[in-house]
Amino acid sequence: MLTVETSLKEAMTSIEGSVGAALVDYTSGMALGTLGGGKDLDLTVAAAGNTDVIRAKVRTMEMLGLKDDIDDVLITLSSQYHLLRLIRGRGGNGLFLYLILDKGRANLAMARHQLRRIEAELEL
């Protein structure tokens, strides 16, 4: 099992093209942990802003009566991928892993696979 800090380090080191990673509480918009980013990428601001994305999708699914789970949400920018992976079970309700990838260096399929593995091993 991985702690929050170890999970973020694992995401940054094992996922090619990682620029930043965070564990976010989408009920409050607070980042519970961040790693990476920089002056051009404030992970705290990005995490808070992406809580609105998750909240909107959850609301939309409720309005549509969809009884399915969100695995992840992908936002594709011209130079980056922003991957939001909802955490299930073990007290993870209301949390998501947020990963920012350099589009030119990342393999999106492998990143999704690795983030799913990290999510499964995360200890909360």
PDB file of N, CA and C in Angstrom, residues 50-113:
ATOM      1  N   ASN A  50     -10.217  22.121 -11.067  1.00  0.00           N
ATOM      2  CA  ASN A  50     -10.702  20.860 -11.625  1.00  0.00           C
ATOM      3  C   ASN A  50     -11.736  20.172 -10.745  1.00  0.00           C
ATOM      4  N   THR A  51     -11.894  20.627  -9.517  1.00  0.00           N
ATOM      5  CA  THR A  51     -13.001  20.095  -8.708  1.00  0.00           C
ATOM      6  C   THR A  51     -14.328  20.446  -9.360  1.00  0.00           C
ATOM      7  N   ASP A  52     -14.383  21.617 -10.006  1.00  0.00           N
ATOM      8  CA  ASP A  52     -15.616  22.006 -10.698  1.00  0.00           C
ATOM      9  C   ASP A  52     -15.928  21.068 -11.858  1.00  0.00           C
ATOM     10  N   VAL A  53     -14.893  20.589 -12.530  1.00  0.00           N
ATOM     11  CA  VAL A  53     -15.077  19.634 -13.634  1.00  0.00           C
ATOM     12  C   VAL A  53     -15.709  18.350 -13.095  1.00  0.00           C
ATOM     13  N   ILE A  54     -15.148  17.827 -12.013  1.00  0.00           N
ATOM     14  CA  ILE A  54     -15.665  16.591 -11.426  1.00  0.00           C
ATOM     15  C   ILE A  54     -17.088  16.792 -10.920  1.00  0.00           C
ATOM     16  N   ARG A  55     -17.315  17.871 -10.194  1.00  0.00           N
ATOM     17  CA  ARG A  55     -18.664  18.150  -9.665  1.00  0.00           C
ATOM     18  C   ARG A  55     -19.692  18.244 -10.788  1.00  0.00           C
ATOM     19  N   ALA A  56     -19.326  18.931 -11.883  1.00  0.00           N
ATOM     20  CA  ALA A  56     -20.257  19.081 -13.009  1.00  0.00           C
ATOM     21  C   ALA A  56     -20.581  17.730 -13.634  1.00  0.00           C
ATOM     22  N   LYS A  57     -19.586  16.879 -13.776  1.00  0.00           N
ATOM     23  CA  LYS A  57     -19.829  15.553 -14.383  1.00  0.00           C
ATOM     24  C   LYS A  57     -20.688  14.688 -13.472  1.00  0.00           C
ATOM     25  N   VAL A  58     -20.420  14.730 -12.179  1.00  0.00           N
ATOM     26  CA  VAL A  58     -21.231  13.957 -11.227  1.00  0.00           C
ATOM     27  C   VAL A  58     -22.681  14.443 -11.269  1.00  0.00           C
ATOM     28  N   ARG A  59     -22.886  15.772 -11.270  1.00  0.00           N
ATOM     29  CA  ARG A  59     -24.246  16.339 -11.343  1.00  0.00           C
ATOM     30  C   ARG A  59     -24.946  15.923 -12.627  1.00  0.00           C
ATOM     31  N   THR A  60     -24.233  15.985 -13.746  1.00  0.00           N
ATOM     32  CA  THR A  60     -24.812  15.625 -15.037  1.00  0.00           C
ATOM     33  C   THR A  60     -25.243  14.159 -15.043  1.00  0.00           C
ATOM     34  N   MET A  61     -24.401  13.302 -14.506  1.00  0.00           N
ATOM     35  CA  MET A  61     -24.750  11.882 -14.445  1.00  0.00           C
ATOM     36  C   MET A  61     -25.990  11.664 -13.579  1.00  0.00           C
ATOM     37  N   GLU A  62     -26.091  12.389 -12.475  1.00  0.00           N
ATOM     38  CA  GLU A  62     -27.272  12.281 -11.613  1.00  0.00           C
ATOM     39  C   GLU A  62     -28.521  12.749 -12.356  1.00  0.00           C
ATOM     40  N   MET A  63     -28.429  13.876 -13.081  1.00  0.00           N
ATOM     41  CA  MET A  63     -29.578  14.398 -13.826  1.00  0.00           C
ATOM     42  C   MET A  63     -30.014  13.434 -14.923  1.00  0.00           C
ATOM     43  N   LEU A  64     -29.061  12.738 -15.509  1.00  0.00           N
ATOM     44  CA  LEU A  64     -29.375  11.778 -16.562  1.00  0.00           C
ATOM     45  C   LEU A  64     -29.814  10.430 -16.010  1.00  0.00           C
ATOM     46  N   GLY A  65     -29.678  10.253 -14.706  1.00  0.00           N
ATOM     47  CA  GLY A  65     -30.044   8.992 -14.088  1.00  0.00           C
ATOM     48  C   GLY A  65     -29.069   7.869 -14.387  1.00  0.00           C
ATOM     49  N   LEU A  66     -27.832   8.217 -14.727  1.00  0.00           N
ATOM     50  CA  LEU A  66     -26.820   7.197 -15.021  1.00  0.00           C
ATOM     51  C   LEU A  66     -26.334   6.581 -13.717  1.00  0.00           C
ATOM     52  N   LYS A  67     -26.348   5.279 -13.649  1.00  0.00           N
ATOM     53  CA  LYS A  67     -25.913   4.552 -12.453  1.00  0.00           C
ATOM     54  C   LYS A  67     -24.554   3.914 -12.682  1.00  0.00           C
ATOM     55  N   ASP A  68     -23.665   4.664 -13.254  1.00  0.00           N
ATOM     56  CA  ASP A  68     -22.337   4.164 -13.587  1.00  0.00           C
ATOM     57  C   ASP A  68     -21.305   4.953 -12.795  1.00  0.00           C
ATOM     58  N   ASP A  69     -20.069   4.471 -12.785  1.00  0.00           N
ATOM     59  CA  ASP A  69     -18.983   5.149 -12.089  1.00  0.00           C
ATOM     60  C   ASP A  69     -18.080   5.853 -13.095  1.00  0.00           C
ATOM     61  N   ILE A  70     -17.515   6.972 -12.676  1.00  0.00           N
ATOM     62  CA  ILE A  70     -16.516   7.665 -13.487  1.00  0.00           C
ATOM     63  C   ILE A  70     -15.168   7.032 -13.180  1.00  0.00           C
ATOM     64  N   ASP A  71     -14.489   6.544 -14.196  1.00  0.00           N
ATOM     65  CA  ASP A  71     -13.120   6.051 -14.015  1.00  0.00           C
ATOM     66  C   ASP A  71     -12.167   7.237 -13.997  1.00  0.00           C
ATOM     67  N   ASP A  72     -12.166   7.977 -15.097  1.00  0.00           N
ATOM     68  CA  ASP A  72     -11.315   9.157 -15.165  1.00  0.00           C
ATOM     69  C   ASP A  72     -11.901  10.153 -16.149  1.00  0.00           C
ATOM     70  N   VAL A  73     -11.382  11.372 -16.066  1.00  0.00           N
ATOM     71  CA  VAL A  73     -11.759  12.453 -16.972  1.00  0.00           C
ATOM     72  C   VAL A  73     -10.466  12.933 -17.610  1.00  0.00           C
ATOM     73  N   LEU A  74     -10.482  13.107 -18.916  1.00  0.00           N
ATOM     74  CA  LEU A  74      -9.303  13.555 -19.644  1.00  0.00           C
ATOM     75  C   LEU A  74      -9.585  14.917 -20.265  1.00  0.00           C
ATOM     76  N   ILE A  75      -8.682  15.858 -20.009  1.00  0.00           N
ATOM     77  CA  ILE A  75      -8.733  17.170 -20.649  1.00  0.00           C
ATOM     78  C   ILE A  75      -7.477  17.270 -21.497  1.00  0.00           C
ATOM     79  N   THR A  76      -7.670  17.468 -22.789  1.00  0.00           N
ATOM     80  CA  THR A  76      -6.551  17.531 -23.718  1.00  0.00           C
ATOM     81  C   THR A  76      -6.304  18.977 -24.117  1.00  0.00           C
ATOM     82  N   LEU A  77      -5.124  19.479 -23.805  1.00  0.00           N
ATOM     83  CA  LEU A  77      -4.701  20.810 -24.220  1.00  0.00           C
ATOM     84  C   LEU A  77      -3.737  20.655 -25.398  1.00  0.00           C
ATOM     85  N   SER A  78      -3.307  21.749 -25.978  1.00  0.00           N
ATOM     86  CA  SER A  78      -2.406  21.632 -27.126  1.00  0.00           C
ATOM     87  C   SER A  78      -1.054  21.034 -26.744  1.00  0.00           C
ATOM     88  N   SER A  79      -0.608  21.245 -25.490  1.00  0.00           N
ATOM     89  CA  SER A  79       0.697  20.716 -25.098  1.00  0.00           C
ATOM     90  C   SER A  79       0.657  19.793 -23.880  1.00  0.00           C
ATOM     91  N   GLN A  80      -0.527  19.602 -23.296  1.00  0.00           N
ATOM     92  CA  GLN A  80      -0.624  18.798 -22.082  1.00  0.00           C
ATOM     93  C   GLN A  80      -1.889  17.942 -22.073  1.00  0.00           C
ATOM     94  N   TYR A  81      -1.803  16.858 -21.290  1.00  0.00           N
ATOM     95  CA  TYR A  81      -2.978  16.092 -20.896  1.00  0.00           C
ATOM     96  C   TYR A  81      -3.184  16.340 -19.408  1.00  0.00           C
ATOM     97  N   HIS A  82      -4.430  16.538 -19.016  1.00  0.00           N
ATOM     98  CA  HIS A  82      -4.791  16.623 -17.600  1.00  0.00           C
ATOM     99  C   HIS A  82      -5.717  15.445 -17.330  1.00  0.00           C
ATOM    100  N   LEU A  83      -5.267  14.547 -16.487  1.00  0.00           N
ATOM    101  CA  LEU A  83      -5.983  13.307 -16.207  1.00  0.00           C
ATOM    102  C   LEU A  83      -6.476  13.331 -14.768  1.00  0.00           C
ATOM    103  N   LEU A  84      -7.784  13.172 -14.593  1.00  0.00           N
ATOM    104  CA  LEU A  84      -8.419  13.183 -13.281  1.00  0.00           C
ATOM    105  C   LEU A  84      -8.959  11.783 -13.019  1.00  0.00           C
ATOM    106  N   ARG A  85      -8.401  11.087 -12.039  1.00  0.00           N
ATOM    107  CA  ARG A  85      -8.779   9.698 -11.726  1.00  0.00           C
ATOM    108  C   ARG A  85      -9.486   9.660 -10.382  1.00  0.00           C
ATOM    109  N   LEU A  86     -10.794   9.356 -10.391  1.00  0.00           N
ATOM    110  CA  LEU A  86     -11.550   9.267  -9.148  1.00  0.00           C
ATOM    111  C   LEU A  86     -11.130   8.047  -8.352  1.00  0.00           C
ATOM    112  N   ILE A  87     -11.084   8.213  -7.043  1.00  0.00           N
ATOM    113  CA  ILE A  87     -10.662   7.143  -6.146  1.00  0.00           C
ATOM    114  C   ILE A  87     -11.896   6.469  -5.579  1.00  0.00           C
ATOM    115  N   ARG A  88     -11.881   5.156  -5.632  1.00  0.00           N
ATOM    116  CA  ARG A  88     -13.007   4.367  -5.122  1.00  0.00           C
ATOM    117  C   ARG A  88     -12.582   3.604  -3.883  1.00  0.00           C
ATOM    118  N   GLY A  89     -13.539   3.355  -3.003  1.00  0.00           N
ATOM    119  CA  GLY A  89     -13.320   2.481  -1.856  1.00  0.00           C
ATOM    120  C   GLY A  89     -12.323   3.013  -0.847  1.00  0.00           C
ATOM    121  N   ARG A  90     -12.177   2.294   0.231  1.00  0.00           N
ATOM    122  CA  ARG A  90     -11.222   2.587   1.289  1.00  0.00           C
ATOM    123  C   ARG A  90     -11.204   4.058   1.698  1.00  0.00           C
ATOM    124  N   GLY A  91     -12.371   4.677   1.832  1.00  0.00           N
ATOM    125  CA  GLY A  91     -12.436   6.059   2.269  1.00  0.00           C
ATOM    126  C   GLY A  91     -12.082   7.065   1.202  1.00  0.00           C
ATOM    127  N   GLY A  92     -12.053   6.647  -0.042  1.00  0.00           N
ATOM    128  CA  GLY A  92     -11.656   7.539  -1.127  1.00  0.00           C
ATOM    129  C   GLY A  92     -12.775   8.356  -1.717  1.00  0.00           C
ATOM    130  N   ASN A  93     -13.997   8.201  -1.224  1.00  0.00           N
ATOM    131  CA  ASN A  93     -15.112   8.966  -1.775  1.00  0.00           C
ATOM    132  C   ASN A  93     -14.824  10.453  -1.660  1.00  0.00           C
ATOM    133  N   GLY A  94     -15.008  11.155  -2.765  1.00  0.00           N
ATOM    134  CA  GLY A  94     -14.770  12.588  -2.784  1.00  0.00           C
ATOM    135  C   GLY A  94     -13.341  12.969  -3.109  1.00  0.00           C
ATOM    136  N   LEU A  95     -12.504  11.995  -3.481  1.00  0.00           N
ATOM    137  CA  LEU A  95     -11.107  12.277  -3.799  1.00  0.00           C
ATOM    138  C   LEU A  95     -10.788  11.887  -5.240  1.00  0.00           C
ATOM    139  N   PHE A  96      -9.829  12.605  -5.826  1.00  0.00           N
ATOM    140  CA  PHE A  96      -9.324  12.191  -7.129  1.00  0.00           C
ATOM    141  C   PHE A  96      -7.834  12.463  -7.227  1.00  0.00           C
ATOM    142  N   LEU A  97      -7.168  11.624  -8.017  1.00  0.00           N
ATOM    143  CA  LEU A  97      -5.771  11.836  -8.370  1.00  0.00           C
ATOM    144  C   LEU A  97      -5.746  12.694  -9.618  1.00  0.00           C
ATOM    145  N   TYR A  98      -4.917  13.696  -9.607  1.00  0.00           N
ATOM    146  CA  TYR A  98      -4.811  14.642 -10.714  1.00  0.00           C
ATOM    147  C   TYR A  98      -3.391  14.561 -11.258  1.00  0.00           C
ATOM    148  N   LEU A  99      -3.271  14.253 -12.527  1.00  0.00           N
ATOM    149  CA  LEU A  99      -1.965  14.087 -13.162  1.00  0.00           C
ATOM    150  C   LEU A  99      -1.885  14.977 -14.396  1.00  0.00           C
ATOM    151  N   ILE A 100      -0.815  15.757 -14.486  1.00  0.00           N
ATOM    152  CA  ILE A 100      -0.570  16.595 -15.646  1.00  0.00           C
ATOM    153  C   ILE A 100       0.599  15.982 -16.411  1.00  0.00           C
ATOM    154  N   LEU A 101       0.400  15.799 -17.715  1.00  0.00           N
ATOM    155  CA  LEU A 101       1.403  15.156 -18.567  1.00  0.00           C
ATOM    156  C   LEU A 101       1.809  16.068 -19.708  1.00  0.00           C
ATOM    157  N   ASP A 102       3.079  16.031 -20.052  1.00  0.00           N
ATOM    158  CA  ASP A 102       3.581  16.696 -21.241  1.00  0.00           C
ATOM    159  C   ASP A 102       3.141  15.844 -22.433  1.00  0.00           C
ATOM    160  N   LYS A 103       2.335  16.417 -23.283  1.00  0.00           N
ATOM    161  CA  LYS A 103       1.736  15.666 -24.394  1.00  0.00           C
ATOM    162  C   LYS A 103       2.782  15.087 -25.351  1.00  0.00           C
ATOM    163  N   GLY A 104       3.888  15.768 -25.514  1.00  0.00           N
ATOM    164  CA  GLY A 104       4.927  15.302 -26.431  1.00  0.00           C
ATOM    165  C   GLY A 104       5.742  14.137 -25.902  1.00  0.00           C
ATOM    166  N   ARG A 105       5.740  13.936 -24.587  1.00  0.00           N
ATOM    167  CA  ARG A 105       6.556  12.868 -23.999  1.00  0.00           C
ATOM    168  C   ARG A 105       5.728  11.734 -23.406  1.00  0.00           C
ATOM    169  N   ALA A 106       4.440  11.936 -23.243  1.00  0.00           N
ATOM    170  CA  ALA A 106       3.604  10.966 -22.528  1.00  0.00           C
ATOM    171  C   ALA A 106       2.961   9.945 -23.467  1.00  0.00           C
ATOM    172  N   ASN A 107       2.774   8.761 -22.927  1.00  0.00           N
ATOM    173  CA  ASN A 107       1.975   7.729 -23.571  1.00  0.00           C
ATOM    174  C   ASN A 107       0.685   7.668 -22.762  1.00  0.00           C
ATOM    175  N   LEU A 108      -0.388   8.200 -23.320  1.00  0.00           N
ATOM    176  CA  LEU A 108      -1.633   8.349 -22.569  1.00  0.00           C
ATOM    177  C   LEU A 108      -2.188   7.009 -22.077  1.00  0.00           C
ATOM    178  N   ALA A 109      -2.165   5.995 -22.903  1.00  0.00           N
ATOM    179  CA  ALA A 109      -2.689   4.685 -22.489  1.00  0.00           C
ATOM    180  C   ALA A 109      -1.888   4.129 -21.313  1.00  0.00           C
ATOM    181  N   MET A 110      -0.572   4.243 -21.377  1.00  0.00           N
ATOM    182  CA  MET A 110       0.261   3.755 -20.269  1.00  0.00           C
ATOM    183  C   MET A 110       0.065   4.600 -19.013  1.00  0.00           C
ATOM    184  N   ALA A 111      -0.092   5.903 -19.193  1.00  0.00           N
ATOM    185  CA  ALA A 111      -0.320   6.784 -18.043  1.00  0.00           C
ATOM    186  C   ALA A 111      -1.623   6.412 -17.338  1.00  0.00           C
ATOM    187  N   ARG A 112      -2.673   6.154 -18.104  1.00  0.00           N
ATOM    188  CA  ARG A 112      -3.953   5.748 -17.504  1.00  0.00           C
ATOM    189  C   ARG A 112      -3.796   4.424 -16.768  1.00  0.00           C
ATOM    190  N   HIS A 113      -3.084   3.496 -17.369  1.00  0.00           N
ATOM    191  CA  HIS A 113      -2.847   2.191 -16.749  1.00  0.00           C
ATOM    192  C   HIS A 113      -2.070   2.344 -15.440  1.00  0.00           C
TER     193      HIS A 113
END
